[in-house]
C-alpha positions as protocol buffer text, in pm:
chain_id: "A"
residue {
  index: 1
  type: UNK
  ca { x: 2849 y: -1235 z: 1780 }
}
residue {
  index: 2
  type: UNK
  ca { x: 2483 y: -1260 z: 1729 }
}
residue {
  index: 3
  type: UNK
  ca { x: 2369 y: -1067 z: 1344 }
}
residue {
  index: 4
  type: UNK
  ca { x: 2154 y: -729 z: 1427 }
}
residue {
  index: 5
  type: UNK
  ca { x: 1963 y: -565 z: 1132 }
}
residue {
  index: 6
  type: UNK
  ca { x: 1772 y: -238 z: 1171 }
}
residue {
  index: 7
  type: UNK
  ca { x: 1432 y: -330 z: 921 }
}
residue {
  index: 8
  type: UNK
  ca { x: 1253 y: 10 z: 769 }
}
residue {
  index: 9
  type: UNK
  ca { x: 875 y: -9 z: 751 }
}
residue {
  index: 10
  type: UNK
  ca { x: 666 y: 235 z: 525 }
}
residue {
  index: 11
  type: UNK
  ca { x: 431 y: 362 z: 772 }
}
residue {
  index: 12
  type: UNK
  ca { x: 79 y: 211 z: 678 }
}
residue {
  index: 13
  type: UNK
  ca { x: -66 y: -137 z: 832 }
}
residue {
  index: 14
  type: UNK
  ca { x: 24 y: -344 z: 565 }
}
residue {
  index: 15
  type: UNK
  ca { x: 355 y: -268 z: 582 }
}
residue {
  index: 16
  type: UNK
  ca { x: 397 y: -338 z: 893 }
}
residue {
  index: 17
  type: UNK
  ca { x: 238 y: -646 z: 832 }
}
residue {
  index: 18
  type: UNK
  ca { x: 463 y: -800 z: 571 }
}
residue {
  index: 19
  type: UNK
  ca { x: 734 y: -697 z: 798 }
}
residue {
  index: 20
  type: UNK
  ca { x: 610 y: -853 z: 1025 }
}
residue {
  index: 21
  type: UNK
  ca { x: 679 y: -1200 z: 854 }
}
residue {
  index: 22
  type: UNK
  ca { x: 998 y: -1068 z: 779 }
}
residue {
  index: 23
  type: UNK
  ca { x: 1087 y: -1028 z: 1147 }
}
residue {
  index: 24
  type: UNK
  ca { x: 962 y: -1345 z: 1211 }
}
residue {
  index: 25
  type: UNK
  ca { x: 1154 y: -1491 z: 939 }
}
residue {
  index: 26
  type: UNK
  ca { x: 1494 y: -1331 z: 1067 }
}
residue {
  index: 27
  type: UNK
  ca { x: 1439 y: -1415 z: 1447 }
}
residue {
  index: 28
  type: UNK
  ca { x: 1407 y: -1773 z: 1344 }
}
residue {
  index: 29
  type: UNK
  ca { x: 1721 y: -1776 z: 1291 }
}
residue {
  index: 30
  type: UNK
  ca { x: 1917 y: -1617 z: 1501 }
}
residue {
  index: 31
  type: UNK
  ca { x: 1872 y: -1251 z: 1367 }
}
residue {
  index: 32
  type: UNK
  ca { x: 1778 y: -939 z: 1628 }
}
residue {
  index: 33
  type: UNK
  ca { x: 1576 y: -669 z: 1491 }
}
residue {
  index: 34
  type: UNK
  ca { x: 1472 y: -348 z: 1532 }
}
residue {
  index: 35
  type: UNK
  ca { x: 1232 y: -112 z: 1323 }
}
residue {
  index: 36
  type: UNK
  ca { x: 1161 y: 225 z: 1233 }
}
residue {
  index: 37
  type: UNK
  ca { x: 846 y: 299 z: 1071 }
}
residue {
  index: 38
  type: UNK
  ca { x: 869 y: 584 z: 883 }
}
residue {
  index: 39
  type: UNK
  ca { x: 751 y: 810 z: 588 }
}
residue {
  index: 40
  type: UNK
  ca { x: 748 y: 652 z: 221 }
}
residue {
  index: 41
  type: UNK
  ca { x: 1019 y: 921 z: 130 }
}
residue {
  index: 42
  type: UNK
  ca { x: 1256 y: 891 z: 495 }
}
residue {
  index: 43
  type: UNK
  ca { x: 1159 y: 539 z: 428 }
}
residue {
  index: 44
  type: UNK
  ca { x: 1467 y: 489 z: 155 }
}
residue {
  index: 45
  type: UNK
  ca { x: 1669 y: 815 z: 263 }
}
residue {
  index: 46
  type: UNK
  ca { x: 1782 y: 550 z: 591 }
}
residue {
  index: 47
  type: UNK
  ca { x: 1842 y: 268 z: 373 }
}
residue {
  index: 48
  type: UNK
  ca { x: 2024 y: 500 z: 126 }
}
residue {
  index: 49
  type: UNK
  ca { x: 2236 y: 660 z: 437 }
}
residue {
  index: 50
  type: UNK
  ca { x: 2302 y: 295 z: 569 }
}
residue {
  index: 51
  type: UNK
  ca { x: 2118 y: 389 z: 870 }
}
residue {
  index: 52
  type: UNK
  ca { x: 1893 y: 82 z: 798 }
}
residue {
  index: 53
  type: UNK
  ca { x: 1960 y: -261 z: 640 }
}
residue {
  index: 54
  type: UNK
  ca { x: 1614 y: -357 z: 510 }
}
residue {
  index: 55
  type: UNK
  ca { x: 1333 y: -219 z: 369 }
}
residue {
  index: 56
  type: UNK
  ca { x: 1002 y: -350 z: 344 }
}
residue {
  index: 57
  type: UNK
  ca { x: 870 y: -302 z: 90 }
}
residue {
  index: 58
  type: UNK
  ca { x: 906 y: -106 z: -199 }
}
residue {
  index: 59
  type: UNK
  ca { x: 701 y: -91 z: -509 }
}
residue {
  index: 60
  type: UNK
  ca { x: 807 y: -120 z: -805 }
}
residue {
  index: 61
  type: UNK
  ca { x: 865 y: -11 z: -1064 }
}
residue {
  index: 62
  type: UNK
  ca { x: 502 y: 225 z: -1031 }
}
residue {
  index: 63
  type: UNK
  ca { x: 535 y: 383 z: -696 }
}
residue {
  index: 64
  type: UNK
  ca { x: 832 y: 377 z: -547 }
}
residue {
  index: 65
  type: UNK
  ca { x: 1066 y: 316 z: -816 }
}
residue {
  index: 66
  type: UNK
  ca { x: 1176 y: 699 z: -826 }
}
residue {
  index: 67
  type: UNK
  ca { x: 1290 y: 652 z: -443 }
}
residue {
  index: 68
  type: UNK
  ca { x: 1501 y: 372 z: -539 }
}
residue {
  index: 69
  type: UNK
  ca { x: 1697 y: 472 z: -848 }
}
residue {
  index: 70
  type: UNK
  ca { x: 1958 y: 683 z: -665 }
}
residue {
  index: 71
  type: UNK
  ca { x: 2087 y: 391 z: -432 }
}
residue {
  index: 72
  type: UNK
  ca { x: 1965 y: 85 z: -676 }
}
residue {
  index: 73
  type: UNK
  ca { x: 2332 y: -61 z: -691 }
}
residue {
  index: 74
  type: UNK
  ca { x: 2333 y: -71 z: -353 }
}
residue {
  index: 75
  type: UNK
  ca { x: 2076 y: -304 z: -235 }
}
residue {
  index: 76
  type: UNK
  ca { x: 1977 y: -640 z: -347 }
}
residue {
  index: 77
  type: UNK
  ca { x: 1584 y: -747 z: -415 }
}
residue {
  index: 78
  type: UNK
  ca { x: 1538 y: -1027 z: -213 }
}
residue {
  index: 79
  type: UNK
  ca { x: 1214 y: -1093 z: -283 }
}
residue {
  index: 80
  type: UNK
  ca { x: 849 y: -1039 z: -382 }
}
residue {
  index: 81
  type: UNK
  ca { x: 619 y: -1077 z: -153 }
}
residue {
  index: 82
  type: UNK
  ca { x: 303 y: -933 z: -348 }
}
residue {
  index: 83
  type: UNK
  ca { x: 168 y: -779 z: -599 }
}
residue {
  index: 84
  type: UNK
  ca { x: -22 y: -456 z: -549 }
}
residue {
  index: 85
  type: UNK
  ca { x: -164 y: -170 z: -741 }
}
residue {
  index: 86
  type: UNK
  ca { x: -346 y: 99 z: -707 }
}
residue {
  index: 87
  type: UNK
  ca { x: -744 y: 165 z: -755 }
}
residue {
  index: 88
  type: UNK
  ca { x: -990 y: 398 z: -741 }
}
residue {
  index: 89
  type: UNK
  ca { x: -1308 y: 215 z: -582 }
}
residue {
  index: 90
  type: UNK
  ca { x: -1690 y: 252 z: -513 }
}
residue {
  index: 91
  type: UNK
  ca { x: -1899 y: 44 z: -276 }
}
residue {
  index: 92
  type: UNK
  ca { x: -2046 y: -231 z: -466 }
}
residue {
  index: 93
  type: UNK
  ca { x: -2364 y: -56 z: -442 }
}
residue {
  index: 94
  type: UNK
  ca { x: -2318 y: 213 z: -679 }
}
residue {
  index: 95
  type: UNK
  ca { x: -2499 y: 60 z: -1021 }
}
residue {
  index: 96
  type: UNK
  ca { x: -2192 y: -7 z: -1248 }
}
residue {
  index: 97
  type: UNK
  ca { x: -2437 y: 83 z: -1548 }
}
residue {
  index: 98
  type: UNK
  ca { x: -2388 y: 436 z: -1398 }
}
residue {
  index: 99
  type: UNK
  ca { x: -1996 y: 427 z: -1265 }
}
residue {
  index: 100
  type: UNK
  ca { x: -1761 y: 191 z: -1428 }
}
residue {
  index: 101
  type: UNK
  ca { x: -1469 y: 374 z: -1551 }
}
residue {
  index: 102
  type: UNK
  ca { x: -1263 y: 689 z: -1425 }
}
residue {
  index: 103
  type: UNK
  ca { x: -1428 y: 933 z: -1688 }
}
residue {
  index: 104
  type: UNK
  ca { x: -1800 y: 824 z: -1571 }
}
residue {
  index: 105
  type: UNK
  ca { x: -1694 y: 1043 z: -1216 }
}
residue {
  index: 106
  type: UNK
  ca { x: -1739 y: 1364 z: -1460 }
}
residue {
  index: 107
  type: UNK
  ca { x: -2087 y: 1276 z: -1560 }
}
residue {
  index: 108
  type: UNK
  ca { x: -2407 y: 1514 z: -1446 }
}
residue {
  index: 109
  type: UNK
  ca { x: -2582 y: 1261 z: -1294 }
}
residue {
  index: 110
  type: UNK
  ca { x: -2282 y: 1095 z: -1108 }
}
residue {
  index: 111
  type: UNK
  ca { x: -2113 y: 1406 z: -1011 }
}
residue {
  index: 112
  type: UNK
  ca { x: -2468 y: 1505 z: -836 }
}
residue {
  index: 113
  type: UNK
  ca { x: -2481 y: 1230 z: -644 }
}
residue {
  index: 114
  type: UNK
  ca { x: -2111 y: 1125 z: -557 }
}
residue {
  index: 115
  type: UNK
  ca { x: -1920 y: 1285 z: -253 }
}
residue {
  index: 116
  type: UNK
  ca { x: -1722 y: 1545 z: -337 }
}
residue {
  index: 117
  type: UNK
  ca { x: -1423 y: 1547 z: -154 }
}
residue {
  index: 118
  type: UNK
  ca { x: -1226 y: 1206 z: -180 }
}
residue {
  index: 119
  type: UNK
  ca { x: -1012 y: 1182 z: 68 }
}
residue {
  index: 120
  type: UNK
  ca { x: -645 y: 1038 z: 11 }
}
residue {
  index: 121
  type: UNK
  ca { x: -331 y: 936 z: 239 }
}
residue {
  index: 122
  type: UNK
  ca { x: -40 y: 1152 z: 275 }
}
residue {
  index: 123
  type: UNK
  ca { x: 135 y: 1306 z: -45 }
}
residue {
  index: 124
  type: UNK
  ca { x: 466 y: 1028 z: -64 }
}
residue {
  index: 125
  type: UNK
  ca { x: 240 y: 728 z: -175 }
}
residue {
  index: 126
  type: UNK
  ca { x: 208 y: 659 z: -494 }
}
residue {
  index: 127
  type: UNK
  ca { x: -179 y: 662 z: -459 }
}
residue {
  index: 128
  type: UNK
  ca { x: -165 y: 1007 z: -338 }
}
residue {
  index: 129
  type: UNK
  ca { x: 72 y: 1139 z: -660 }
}
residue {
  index: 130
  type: UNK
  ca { x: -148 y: 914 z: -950 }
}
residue {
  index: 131
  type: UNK
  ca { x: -470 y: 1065 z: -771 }
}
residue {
  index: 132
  type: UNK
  ca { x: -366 y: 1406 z: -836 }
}
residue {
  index: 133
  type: UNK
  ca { x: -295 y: 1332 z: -1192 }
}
residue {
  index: 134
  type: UNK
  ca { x: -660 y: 1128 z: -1207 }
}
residue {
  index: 135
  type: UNK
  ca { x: -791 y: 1473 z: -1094 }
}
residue {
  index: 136
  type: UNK
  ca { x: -648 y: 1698 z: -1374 }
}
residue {
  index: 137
  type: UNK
  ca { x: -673 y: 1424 z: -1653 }
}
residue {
  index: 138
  type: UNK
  ca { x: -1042 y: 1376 z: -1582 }
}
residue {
  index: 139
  type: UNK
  ca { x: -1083 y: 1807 z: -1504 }
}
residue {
  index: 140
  type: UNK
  ca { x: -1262 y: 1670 z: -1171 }
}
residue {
  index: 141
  type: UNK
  ca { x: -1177 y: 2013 z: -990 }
}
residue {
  index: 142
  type: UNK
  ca { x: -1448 y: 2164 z: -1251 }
}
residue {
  index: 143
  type: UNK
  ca { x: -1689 y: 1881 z: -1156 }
}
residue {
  index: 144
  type: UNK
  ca { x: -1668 y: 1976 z: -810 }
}
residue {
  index: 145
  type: UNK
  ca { x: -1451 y: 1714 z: -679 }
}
residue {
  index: 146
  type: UNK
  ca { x: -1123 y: 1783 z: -434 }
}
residue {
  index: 147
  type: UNK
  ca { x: -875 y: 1530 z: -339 }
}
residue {
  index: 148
  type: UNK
  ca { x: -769 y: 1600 z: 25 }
}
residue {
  index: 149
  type: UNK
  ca { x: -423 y: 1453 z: 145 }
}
residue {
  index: 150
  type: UNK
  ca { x: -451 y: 1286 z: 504 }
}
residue {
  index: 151
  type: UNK
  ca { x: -371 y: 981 z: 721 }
}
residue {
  index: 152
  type: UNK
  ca { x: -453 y: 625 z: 656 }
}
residue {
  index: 153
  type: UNK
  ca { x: -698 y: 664 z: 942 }
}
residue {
  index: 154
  type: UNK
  ca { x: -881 y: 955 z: 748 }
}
residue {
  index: 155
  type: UNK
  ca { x: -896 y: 768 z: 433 }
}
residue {
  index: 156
  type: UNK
  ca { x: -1052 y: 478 z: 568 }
}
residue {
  index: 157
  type: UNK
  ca { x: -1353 y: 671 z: 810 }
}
residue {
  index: 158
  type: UNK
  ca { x: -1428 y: 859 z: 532 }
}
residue {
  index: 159
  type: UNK
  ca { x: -1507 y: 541 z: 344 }
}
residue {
  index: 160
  type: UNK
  ca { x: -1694 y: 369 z: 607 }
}
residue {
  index: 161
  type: UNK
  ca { x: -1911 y: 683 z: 675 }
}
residue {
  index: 162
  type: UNK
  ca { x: -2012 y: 699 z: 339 }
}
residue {
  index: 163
  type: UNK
  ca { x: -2074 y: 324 z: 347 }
}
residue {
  index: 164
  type: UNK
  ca { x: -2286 y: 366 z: 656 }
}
residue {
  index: 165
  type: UNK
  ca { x: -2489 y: 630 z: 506 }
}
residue {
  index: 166
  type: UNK
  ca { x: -2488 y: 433 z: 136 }
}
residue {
  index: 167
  type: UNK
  ca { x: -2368 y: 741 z: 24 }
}
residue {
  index: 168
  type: UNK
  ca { x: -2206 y: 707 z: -364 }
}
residue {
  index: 169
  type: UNK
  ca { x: -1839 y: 784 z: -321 }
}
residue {
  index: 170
  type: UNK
  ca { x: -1457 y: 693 z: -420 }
}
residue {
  index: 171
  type: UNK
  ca { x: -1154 y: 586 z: -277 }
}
residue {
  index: 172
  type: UNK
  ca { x: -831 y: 595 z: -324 }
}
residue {
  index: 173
  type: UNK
  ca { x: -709 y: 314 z: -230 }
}
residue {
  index: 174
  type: UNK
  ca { x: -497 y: -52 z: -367 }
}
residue {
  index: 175
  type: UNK
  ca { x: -489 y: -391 z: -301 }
}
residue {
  index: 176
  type: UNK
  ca { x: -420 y: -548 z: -82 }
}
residue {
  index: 177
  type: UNK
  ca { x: -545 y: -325 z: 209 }
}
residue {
  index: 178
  type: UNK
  ca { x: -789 y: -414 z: 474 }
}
residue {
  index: 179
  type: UNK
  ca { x: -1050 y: -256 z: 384 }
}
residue {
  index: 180
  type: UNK
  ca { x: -1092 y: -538 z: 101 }
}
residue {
  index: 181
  type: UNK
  ca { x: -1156 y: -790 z: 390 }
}
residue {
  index: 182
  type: UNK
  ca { x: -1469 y: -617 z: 537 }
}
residue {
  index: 183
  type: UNK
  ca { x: -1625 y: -451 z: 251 }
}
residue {
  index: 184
  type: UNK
  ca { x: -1682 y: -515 z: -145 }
}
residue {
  index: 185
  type: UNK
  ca { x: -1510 y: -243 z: -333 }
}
residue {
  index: 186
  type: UNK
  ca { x: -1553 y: -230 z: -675 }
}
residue {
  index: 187
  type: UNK
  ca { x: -1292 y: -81 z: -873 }
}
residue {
  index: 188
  type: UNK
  ca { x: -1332 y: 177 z: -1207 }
}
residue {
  index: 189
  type: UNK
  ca { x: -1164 y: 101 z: -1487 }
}
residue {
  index: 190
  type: UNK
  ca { x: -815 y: 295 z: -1590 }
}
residue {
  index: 191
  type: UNK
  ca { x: -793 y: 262 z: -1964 }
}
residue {
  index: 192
  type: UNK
  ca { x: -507 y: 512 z: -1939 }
}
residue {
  index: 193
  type: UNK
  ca { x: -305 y: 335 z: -1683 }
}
residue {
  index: 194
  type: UNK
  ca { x: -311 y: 654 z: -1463 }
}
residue {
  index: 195
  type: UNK
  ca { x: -250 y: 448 z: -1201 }
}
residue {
  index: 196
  type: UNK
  ca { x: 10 y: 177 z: -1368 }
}
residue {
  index: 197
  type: UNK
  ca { x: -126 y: -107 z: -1279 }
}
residue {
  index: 198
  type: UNK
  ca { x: 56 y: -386 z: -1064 }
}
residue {
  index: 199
  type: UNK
  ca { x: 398 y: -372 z: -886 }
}
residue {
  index: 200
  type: UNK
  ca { x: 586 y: -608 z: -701 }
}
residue {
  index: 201
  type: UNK
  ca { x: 623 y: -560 z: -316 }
}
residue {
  index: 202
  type: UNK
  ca { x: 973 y: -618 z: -284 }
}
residue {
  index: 203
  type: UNK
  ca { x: 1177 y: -709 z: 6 }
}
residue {
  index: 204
  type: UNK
  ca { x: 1486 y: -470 z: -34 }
}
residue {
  index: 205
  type: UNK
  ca { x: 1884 y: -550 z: 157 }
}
residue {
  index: 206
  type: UNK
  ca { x: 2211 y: -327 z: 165 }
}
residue {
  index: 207
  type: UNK
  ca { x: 2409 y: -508 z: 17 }
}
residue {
  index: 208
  type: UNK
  ca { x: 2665 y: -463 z: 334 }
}
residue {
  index: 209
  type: UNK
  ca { x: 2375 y: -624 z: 559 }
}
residue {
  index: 210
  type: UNK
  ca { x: 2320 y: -907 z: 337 }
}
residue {
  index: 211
  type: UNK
  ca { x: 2697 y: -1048 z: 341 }
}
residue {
  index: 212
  type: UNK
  ca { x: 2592 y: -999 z: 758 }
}
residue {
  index: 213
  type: UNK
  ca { x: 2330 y: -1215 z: 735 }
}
residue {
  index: 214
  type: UNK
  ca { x: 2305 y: -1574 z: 751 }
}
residue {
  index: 215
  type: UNK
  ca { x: 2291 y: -1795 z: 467 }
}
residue {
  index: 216
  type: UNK
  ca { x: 1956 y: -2000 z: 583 }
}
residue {
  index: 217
  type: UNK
  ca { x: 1791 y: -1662 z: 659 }
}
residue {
  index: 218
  type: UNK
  ca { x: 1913 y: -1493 z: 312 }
}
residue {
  index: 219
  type: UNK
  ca { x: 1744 y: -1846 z: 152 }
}
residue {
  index: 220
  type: UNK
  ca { x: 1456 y: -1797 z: 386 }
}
residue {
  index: 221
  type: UNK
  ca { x: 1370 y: -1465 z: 270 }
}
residue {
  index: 222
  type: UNK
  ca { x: 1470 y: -1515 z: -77 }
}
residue {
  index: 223
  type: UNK
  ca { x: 1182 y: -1830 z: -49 }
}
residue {
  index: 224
  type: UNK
  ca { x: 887 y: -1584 z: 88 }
}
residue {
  index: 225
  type: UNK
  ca { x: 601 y: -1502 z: -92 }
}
residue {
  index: 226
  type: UNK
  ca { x: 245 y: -1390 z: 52 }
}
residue {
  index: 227
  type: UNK
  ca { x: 35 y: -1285 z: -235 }
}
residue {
  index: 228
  type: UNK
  ca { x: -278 y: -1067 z: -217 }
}
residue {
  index: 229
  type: UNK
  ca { x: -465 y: -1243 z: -7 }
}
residue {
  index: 230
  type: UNK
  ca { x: -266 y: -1363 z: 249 }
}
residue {
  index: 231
  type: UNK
  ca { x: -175 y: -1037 z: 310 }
}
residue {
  index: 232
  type: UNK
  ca { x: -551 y: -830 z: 347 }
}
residue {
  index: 233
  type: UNK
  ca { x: -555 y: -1072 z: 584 }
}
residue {
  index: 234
  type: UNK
  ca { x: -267 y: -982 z: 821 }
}
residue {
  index: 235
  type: UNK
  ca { x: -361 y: -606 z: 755 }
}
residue {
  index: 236
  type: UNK
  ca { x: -685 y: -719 z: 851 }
}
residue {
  index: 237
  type: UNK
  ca { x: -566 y: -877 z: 1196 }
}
residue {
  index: 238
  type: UNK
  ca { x: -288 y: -595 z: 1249 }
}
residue {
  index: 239
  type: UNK
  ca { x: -512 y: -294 z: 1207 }
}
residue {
  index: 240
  type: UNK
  ca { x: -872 y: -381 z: 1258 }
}
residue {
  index: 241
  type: UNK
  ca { x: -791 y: -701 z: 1569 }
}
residue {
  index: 242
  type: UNK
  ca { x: -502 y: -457 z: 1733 }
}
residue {
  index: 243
  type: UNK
  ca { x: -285 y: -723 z: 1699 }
}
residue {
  index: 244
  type: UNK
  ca { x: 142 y: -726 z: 1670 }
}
residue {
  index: 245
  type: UNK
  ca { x: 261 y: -812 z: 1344 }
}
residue {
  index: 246
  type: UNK
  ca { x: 492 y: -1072 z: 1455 }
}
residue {
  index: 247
  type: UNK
  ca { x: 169 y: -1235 z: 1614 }
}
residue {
  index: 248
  type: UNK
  ca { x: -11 y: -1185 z: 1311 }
}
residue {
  index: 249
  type: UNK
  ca { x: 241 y: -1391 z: 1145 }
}
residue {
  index: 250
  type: UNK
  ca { x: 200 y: -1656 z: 1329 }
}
residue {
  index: 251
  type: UNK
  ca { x: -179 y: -1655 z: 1176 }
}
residue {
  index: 252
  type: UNK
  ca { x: -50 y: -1777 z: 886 }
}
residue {
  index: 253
  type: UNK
  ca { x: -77 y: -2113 z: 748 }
}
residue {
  index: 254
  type: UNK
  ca { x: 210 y: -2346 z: 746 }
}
């Protein structure tokens, strides 16, 4: 009887897109799949009530790590795909004599010129929850800043608009993402590690699913890594060239 695993995708592009590879790995040999792409938080709630067998991917230990700890003995880390963290960025435009670092966002002249409201992703990602604290560390509120929760889509418009006007203003955003692929972001320094620096994108099993699954696949998946790079590029293709992640794995080098 042919091996079926239901895969769990965090809801955002990139996700998709290192599932995508995932897919591709599993199909290759032998394995059906279906997805759900969901929420960060319903995200391990399925894995954790066994209504899916993989996740892809968690972050640990920064921003997901929380999530995981209730069901940790009951999955296996099958791999790392890539390591991401999370930034606040300018355009490379803005003088870095003026905006390096976090605390520089507070200064007259900055604040004066920067726009206010920086708009964010929804409240589950890690992103979102170190941006708030970025906010109250750095008393950005009394500066006249306000971080606004909303989709991916929201996040990134906001961005480009500013861009296209060469307007000075931050995102909050990580790598990789695909926004790295079309424009030069420049990140500000964290000396505080408000935003705790890398994780590892990690490829996450039931343990009950992995005794399903074949032994070539299991070594497969065990094998893949994408790194950075590779995978602002299949974000890239997936949400800027509209195409399927299992087509944008294909993209990839041998």
């Amino acid at each position: 009887m042919r091996t079926h695993l239901t895969l769990i995708t965090i809801d955002l592009s990139f996700h998709a897109a290192s599932a995508g590879v995932a897919a591709a790995v599993l199909q290759k040999h032998g394995v059906s799949v279906s997805e759900w792409r969901v929420p960060h938080e319903r995200a391990f709630e399925l894995l954790a009530s066994g209504q899916g067998d993989l996740l892809c991917s968690a972050w640990l230990p920064g921003s997901h790590g929380a999530y995981l700890a209730p069901i940790e003995h009951e999955v296996e880390k099958l791999t790392v795909l890539y390591t991401p963290y999370a930034l606040w960025g300018v355009p490379d435009y803005v003088p870095p004599e003026a905006v390096s670092t976090l605390a520089d966002l507070r200064k007259t002249e900055v604040a004066a010129r920067m726009v206010k409201i920086i708009q964010g992703i929804n409240p589950g990602a890690g992103i979102s929850r170190f941006s708030l604290e970025i906010m109250a560390r750095y008393r950005l509120e009394q500066a006249g800043y306000a971080f606004r929760h909303g989709s991916l889509d929201d996040c990134v418009a906001a961005f480009e608009q500013a861009v296209a006007r060469r307007d000075w203003a931050v995102v909050p955003l990580w790598q990789p993402q695909f926004l790295h692929w079309s424009h030069r972001i420049r990140e500000l320094a964290d000396p505080e590690g408000l935003l705790r620096g890398r994780d590892e994108a990690t490829l996450l099993i039931r343990k009950d699913a992995l005794a399903r699954l074949p032994q070539a696949a299991a070594a497969e998946l065990r094998g893949l890594r994408l790194g950075n790079q590779a995978l602002t590029y299949l974000d890239h293709l997936v949400a800027r060239q509209g195409l399927d992640p299992l087509a944008a794995a294909s993209r990839l080098p041998a």
